[in-house]
Amino acid sequence: MSDLEQTCASLRAQIAATEEQLAGLKRELQIAEEAAAKSKAQAVADDEAASGRRWPLLDEEYRRYGRQMIVPQLGIQGQLKLRSAKVLIVGAGGLGCPAALYLAGAGVGTLGLVDGDAVESSNLHRQVLHRTKNVGKLKVDSAIEYLQELNSHPKYIAHREHLSPEAAPDIFSNYDLILDCTDNPATRYLISDTAVLLGKPLVSASALRTEGQLMVLNNPPRPTGDKTGGPCYRCVFPKPPPANTVTSCADGGILGPVVGTMGVLQALEAIKVLTAEETNTPIPPSLHIFSAYSTPLFRTIKLRSRRPNCAVCSAEASVTVDTVRSGSTDYVFFCGTADPENLLLPEERITPLEYRTKHGGGEEKEPTIIDVREKVQFDICSLENSVNIPMSTILASTFSLPTNEDSSADELPALPSWVPSDVASSQSTDPVYVVCRLGNDSQIAVKKLKELGLDREGQRVVADIRGGFRAWKEQIDPEWPEY
């Protein structure tokens, strides 16, 4: 055993050393890329100066951008503004890919991308900069590879990391405009706070299932306490949504054209902000809501100006660059975390392998398996003889305890209609197992079933299958569809 422990310790040390070396190589690569980009830009400037050019753009740029330069709202002056602009895109996923694609195509001079994730095959139906051959590659590298093929004129800067409070101010300071293309509340508040504190306009969007939202925030970017500035994310959403109500694309699903539409609109709003003429009349802030299966497709809601008690952009601001950078503004704590792993006791959970060992012999009656995924997921794949009761149905239901006057001692509470009859029967003590996609919703459902008294005060096993169908695939059925 000691030899194995030494081997494990040695491997951990090697991994730590390799990770440290990799981090160093990434830093060196970023420095080299920035130096190469500066060298390229200087070479172009030197060539233009040496040639004594009469026109501000290269011949190839006139040909490339001509169709947009003849649009009256843009013109040559707008194109020159785009050429000198520096835009940071936080997130190289479903929103960031189309936004980067169109900003690069439009000729934005510098595009920075922040993302620490690698490309997965599940990304490819909507994240249009990534290709099958780049699965496993860092998203920022995959995206920049495509963008350079599209347009070699812009300077592309890769920030190969997840945005952190410590790094955000330093990264943002080098850009003129920020695009929030992320998918979690904590990062959204971090991006908005940092943009406001550094005086950067922000284009924020989100998308889930068939719907999306878009806002241009902190536009115009005014100092803290200046009421003429555009509202920030905290002005619109002073309090984050409860952590257990936040649904990701992985859990809720997303149609590619929906998130693509929102990303393209982010690029459009970015171009409008970058090329806008200076005016004393700011554009009224608005929230644009897109719904793919509604008529009309878009609705627009006017937003109020800055909140007088906003923690970031008002005269009473408590959030500063120092509180962000130091971590004293704790975004994870502010937004909360949903941690369903601790909802149930160990004896209330069973692994797929344990379930198969206990109930796979066929000598006894099969237990009831309740699948709490939504029907659209249940239709993709399901266990034989399982019962589909969507989690949304369970959460929307109510029940009442019987009173002493109108019930006997052996009666159960008035059960919701979704409870299967064999489970509801007061004579049954057959086990009930709940399963979902990842093993999160199933724990909530188990607690709900026990609140209904269906565990018969401990006489019946009511448990969840730990890890859901992802664990089922790993432990029981390798051919189980992964979606």
Coordinates of C-alpha atoms in Angstrom, one line a residue, residues 127-393:
Q127 CA -21.1 27.8 -31.5
V128 CA -20.3 28.5 -35.2
L129 CA -16.6 29.4 -34.9
H130 CA -15.7 25.9 -33.7
R131 CA -15.3 22.8 -35.9
T132 CA -15.2 19.1 -35.4
K133 CA -11.5 18.9 -35.7
N134 CA -11.1 21.4 -32.9
V135 CA -12.9 19.4 -30.2
G136 CA -10.7 19.4 -27.1
K137 CA -8.9 22.6 -28.2
L138 CA -9.3 25.8 -26.1
K139 CA -12.3 27.8 -27.4
V140 CA -10.4 31.1 -27.7
D141 CA -7.7 29.4 -29.9
S142 CA -10.4 27.6 -32.0
A143 CA -12.3 30.9 -32.5
I144 CA -9.2 32.9 -33.4
E145 CA -8.1 30.3 -35.9
Y146 CA -11.4 30.7 -37.7
L147 CA -11.4 34.5 -37.4
Q148 CA -7.9 34.9 -38.8
E149 CA -9.0 32.9 -41.9
L150 CA -12.0 35.2 -42.2
N151 CA -10.2 38.5 -41.8
S152 CA -6.5 38.9 -41.1
H153 CA -6.6 42.6 -40.6
P154 CA -7.8 42.8 -37.0
K155 CA -5.6 42.1 -34.1
Y156 CA -6.8 39.1 -32.0
I157 CA -5.9 38.7 -28.4
A158 CA -6.6 35.4 -26.5
H159 CA -7.3 35.5 -22.8
R160 CA -7.2 31.8 -22.0
E161 CA -8.9 31.8 -18.7
H162 CA -12.2 32.1 -17.0
L163 CA -12.9 35.7 -16.0
S164 CA -12.0 36.3 -12.4
P165 CA -12.5 39.4 -10.2
E166 CA -8.7 39.7 -9.7
A167 CA -8.0 39.8 -13.4
A168 CA -11.1 41.6 -14.8
P169 CA -10.0 45.2 -14.2
D170 CA -6.7 44.7 -15.8
I171 CA -8.2 43.0 -18.8
F172 CA -11.0 45.5 -19.3
S173 CA -8.8 48.5 -19.1
N174 CA -7.3 47.7 -22.5
Y175 CA -10.6 47.8 -24.4
D176 CA -13.2 50.4 -25.5
L177 CA -16.4 48.2 -25.3
I178 CA -17.3 45.0 -23.6
L179 CA -19.7 42.2 -24.8
D180 CA -21.1 39.9 -22.1
C181 CA -21.6 36.6 -23.8
T182 CA -21.6 34.4 -20.6
D183 CA -24.3 32.3 -19.1
N184 CA -24.2 32.6 -15.3
P185 CA -25.4 35.4 -13.0
A186 CA -22.2 35.8 -10.9
T187 CA -20.1 36.5 -14.0
R188 CA -22.7 38.9 -15.4
Y189 CA -22.6 41.0 -12.3
L190 CA -18.8 40.9 -12.3
I191 CA -18.7 42.0 -16.0
S192 CA -21.2 44.9 -15.4
D193 CA -19.5 46.1 -12.3
T194 CA -16.1 46.2 -13.8
A195 CA -17.4 47.9 -17.0
V196 CA -19.1 50.6 -15.0
L197 CA -16.1 51.2 -12.7
L198 CA -13.7 51.5 -15.7
G199 CA -16.1 53.6 -17.9
K200 CA -16.8 51.0 -20.6
P201 CA -20.1 50.6 -22.4
L202 CA -21.5 47.0 -22.2
V203 CA -23.6 45.0 -24.6
S204 CA -25.3 42.1 -22.6
A205 CA -27.3 39.2 -24.0
S206 CA -28.7 35.9 -22.9
A207 CA -30.5 33.0 -24.5
L208 CA -32.2 29.8 -23.3
R209 CA -34.5 27.4 -25.1
T210 CA -36.3 29.5 -27.7
E211 CA -36.0 32.9 -26.0
G212 CA -33.3 35.6 -25.7
Q213 CA -32.7 39.1 -24.1
L214 CA -30.5 42.0 -25.1
M215 CA -29.5 45.2 -23.4
V216 CA -26.9 48.0 -23.9
L217 CA -25.8 49.0 -20.5
N218 CA -23.7 51.9 -19.1
N219 CA -24.2 53.8 -22.3
P220 CA -23.2 56.5 -22.2
P221 CA -20.6 55.6 -19.6
R222 CA -20.6 58.3 -17.0
P223 CA -18.8 58.5 -13.7
T224 CA -20.3 57.0 -10.6
G225 CA -23.1 59.3 -9.3
D226 CA -23.7 60.9 -12.7
K227 CA -27.5 60.4 -13.3
T228 CA -27.1 60.9 -17.1
G229 CA -25.2 57.7 -17.5
G230 CA -26.8 54.6 -18.7
P231 CA -28.1 52.0 -16.2
C232 CA -25.9 49.0 -15.3
Y233 CA -26.9 45.4 -14.8
R234 CA -27.5 46.0 -11.1
C235 CA -29.9 48.8 -11.9
V236 CA -32.0 46.4 -14.0
F237 CA -31.6 43.4 -11.7
P238 CA -30.8 44.7 -8.2
K239 CA -31.1 41.2 -6.8
P240 CA -30.0 38.0 -8.6
P241 CA -32.5 35.2 -9.2
P242 CA -32.6 32.4 -6.6
A243 CA -29.8 30.0 -7.4
N244 CA -32.0 27.0 -7.7
T245 CA -34.1 28.8 -10.4
V246 CA -31.2 29.4 -12.8
T247 CA -31.3 27.0 -15.7
S248 CA -28.3 26.6 -18.0
C249 CA -28.4 25.6 -21.7
A250 CA -27.1 22.2 -20.7
D251 CA -30.2 21.6 -18.5
G252 CA -32.8 23.7 -20.3
G253 CA -31.7 23.3 -23.9
I254 CA -31.1 25.9 -26.6
L255 CA -31.9 26.3 -30.3
G256 CA -28.8 27.3 -32.3
P257 CA -30.5 30.1 -34.3
V258 CA -31.9 31.6 -31.2
V259 CA -28.6 32.1 -29.4
G260 CA -27.1 33.0 -32.9
T261 CA -29.7 35.7 -33.3
M262 CA -28.8 37.3 -30.0
G263 CA -25.1 37.1 -30.7
V264 CA -25.6 38.8 -34.1
L265 CA -27.7 41.5 -32.4
Q266 CA -24.8 42.0 -29.9
A267 CA -22.5 42.7 -32.8
L268 CA -24.9 45.1 -34.3
E269 CA -25.4 47.0 -31.1
A270 CA -21.6 47.1 -30.7
I271 CA -21.1 48.6 -34.1
K272 CA -23.8 51.2 -33.3
V273 CA -22.1 52.2 -30.1
L274 CA -18.7 52.3 -31.6
T275 CA -19.7 54.4 -34.6
A276 CA -22.3 56.7 -32.9
E277 CA -21.9 60.4 -33.4
E278 CA -21.2 62.3 -30.2
T279 CA -24.5 63.7 -28.9
N280 CA -25.9 65.3 -25.8
T281 CA -29.0 63.3 -26.1
P282 CA -28.3 59.7 -24.9
I283 CA -30.3 56.8 -26.5
P284 CA -33.0 55.6 -24.1
P285 CA -32.0 52.3 -22.6
S286 CA -34.2 49.3 -23.5
L287 CA -34.5 45.6 -22.9
H288 CA -35.2 43.7 -26.1
I289 CA -36.9 40.3 -25.7
F290 CA -36.8 37.8 -28.5
S291 CA -39.2 34.8 -28.6
A292 CA -38.8 32.4 -31.5
Y293 CA -42.3 30.9 -31.3
S294 CA -44.2 34.1 -30.6
T295 CA -45.8 36.8 -32.8
P296 CA -44.3 39.3 -33.0
L297 CA -40.8 37.9 -32.5
F298 CA -39.5 40.9 -30.6
R299 CA -40.8 43.0 -27.7
T300 CA -39.0 46.1 -26.3
I301 CA -39.3 47.4 -22.8
K302 CA -38.0 50.8 -21.9
L303 CA -35.6 50.7 -18.9
R304 CA -35.3 53.3 -16.2
S305 CA -32.2 55.4 -15.8
R306 CA -29.6 54.6 -13.1
R307 CA -31.0 53.7 -9.7
P308 CA -30.3 56.3 -7.1
N309 CA -29.2 53.6 -4.6
C310 CA -27.3 51.4 -7.0
A311 CA -24.3 49.7 -5.4
V312 CA -22.1 50.4 -8.4
C313 CA -23.1 53.5 -10.4
S314 CA -24.9 55.7 -7.9
A315 CA -23.6 58.3 -5.5
E316 CA -24.0 55.7 -2.8
A317 CA -21.9 53.1 -4.5
S318 CA -20.2 50.6 -2.3
V319 CA -18.5 48.5 -5.0
T320 CA -15.2 49.8 -6.2
V321 CA -12.3 48.5 -8.3
D322 CA -10.5 47.6 -5.1
T323 CA -13.4 45.6 -3.7
V324 CA -13.7 43.8 -7.0
R325 CA -10.0 43.0 -7.3
S326 CA -9.6 42.0 -3.7
G327 CA -12.5 39.7 -3.7
S328 CA -14.4 41.5 -0.9
T329 CA -17.2 41.9 -3.4
D330 CA -18.1 38.2 -3.4
Y331 CA -20.1 37.5 -6.5
V332 CA -20.6 33.8 -5.8
F333 CA -22.0 34.6 -2.3
F334 CA -24.1 37.4 -3.8
C335 CA -25.7 35.2 -6.4
G336 CA -25.8 32.1 -4.2
T337 CA -25.1 28.5 -5.2
A338 CA -27.4 25.6 -5.9
D339 CA -25.7 22.6 -4.3
P340 CA -28.1 19.7 -4.6
E341 CA -25.4 17.2 -3.7
N342 CA -26.1 17.7 0.0
L343 CA -29.9 17.5 -0.1
L344 CA -30.1 13.8 0.8
L345 CA -28.5 11.5 3.3
P346 CA -26.2 8.8 1.9
E347 CA -28.8 6.1 2.7
E348 CA -31.3 8.0 0.6
R349 CA -29.2 7.6 -2.5
I350 CA -28.1 4.6 -4.6
T351 CA -25.7 4.4 -7.5
P352 CA -26.8 2.8 -10.8
L353 CA -24.4 -0.1 -10.2
E354 CA -25.9 -0.7 -6.7
Y355 CA -29.4 -0.5 -8.1
R356 CA -28.6 -3.1 -10.8
T357 CA -27.0 -5.4 -8.2
K358 CA -29.9 -5.1 -5.9
H359 CA -32.8 -5.2 -8.4
G360 CA -31.4 -6.8 -11.5
G361 CA -31.9 -10.4 -10.6
G362 CA -35.5 -10.6 -11.5
E363 CA -36.4 -12.6 -8.4
E364 CA -38.7 -9.9 -6.9
K365 CA -41.2 -7.4 -8.2
E366 CA -39.5 -4.5 -10.1
P367 CA -39.5 -1.3 -8.0
T368 CA -41.2 1.8 -9.3
I369 CA -38.8 4.2 -11.2
I370 CA -40.0 7.8 -11.6
D371 CA -38.2 9.7 -14.3
V372 CA -38.5 13.4 -13.5
R373 CA -37.0 14.8 -16.8
E374 CA -39.3 16.8 -19.0
K375 CA -41.3 14.8 -21.6
V376 CA -39.1 16.0 -24.4
Q377 CA -36.1 14.4 -22.8
F378 CA -38.0 11.3 -21.7
D379 CA -38.9 10.8 -25.4
I380 CA -35.2 10.8 -26.4
C381 CA -34.4 7.8 -24.1
S382 CA -36.0 6.1 -21.1
L383 CA -35.7 3.0 -18.9
E384 CA -38.2 0.3 -19.6
N385 CA -41.3 0.5 -17.3
S386 CA -40.2 3.8 -15.9
V387 CA -42.9 6.5 -15.2
N388 CA -42.4 10.0 -16.5
I389 CA -43.5 12.7 -14.1
P390 CA -41.8 16.0 -15.2
M391 CA -40.1 18.0 -12.5
S392 CA -42.1 21.0 -13.5
T393 CA -45.3 19.1 -12.7

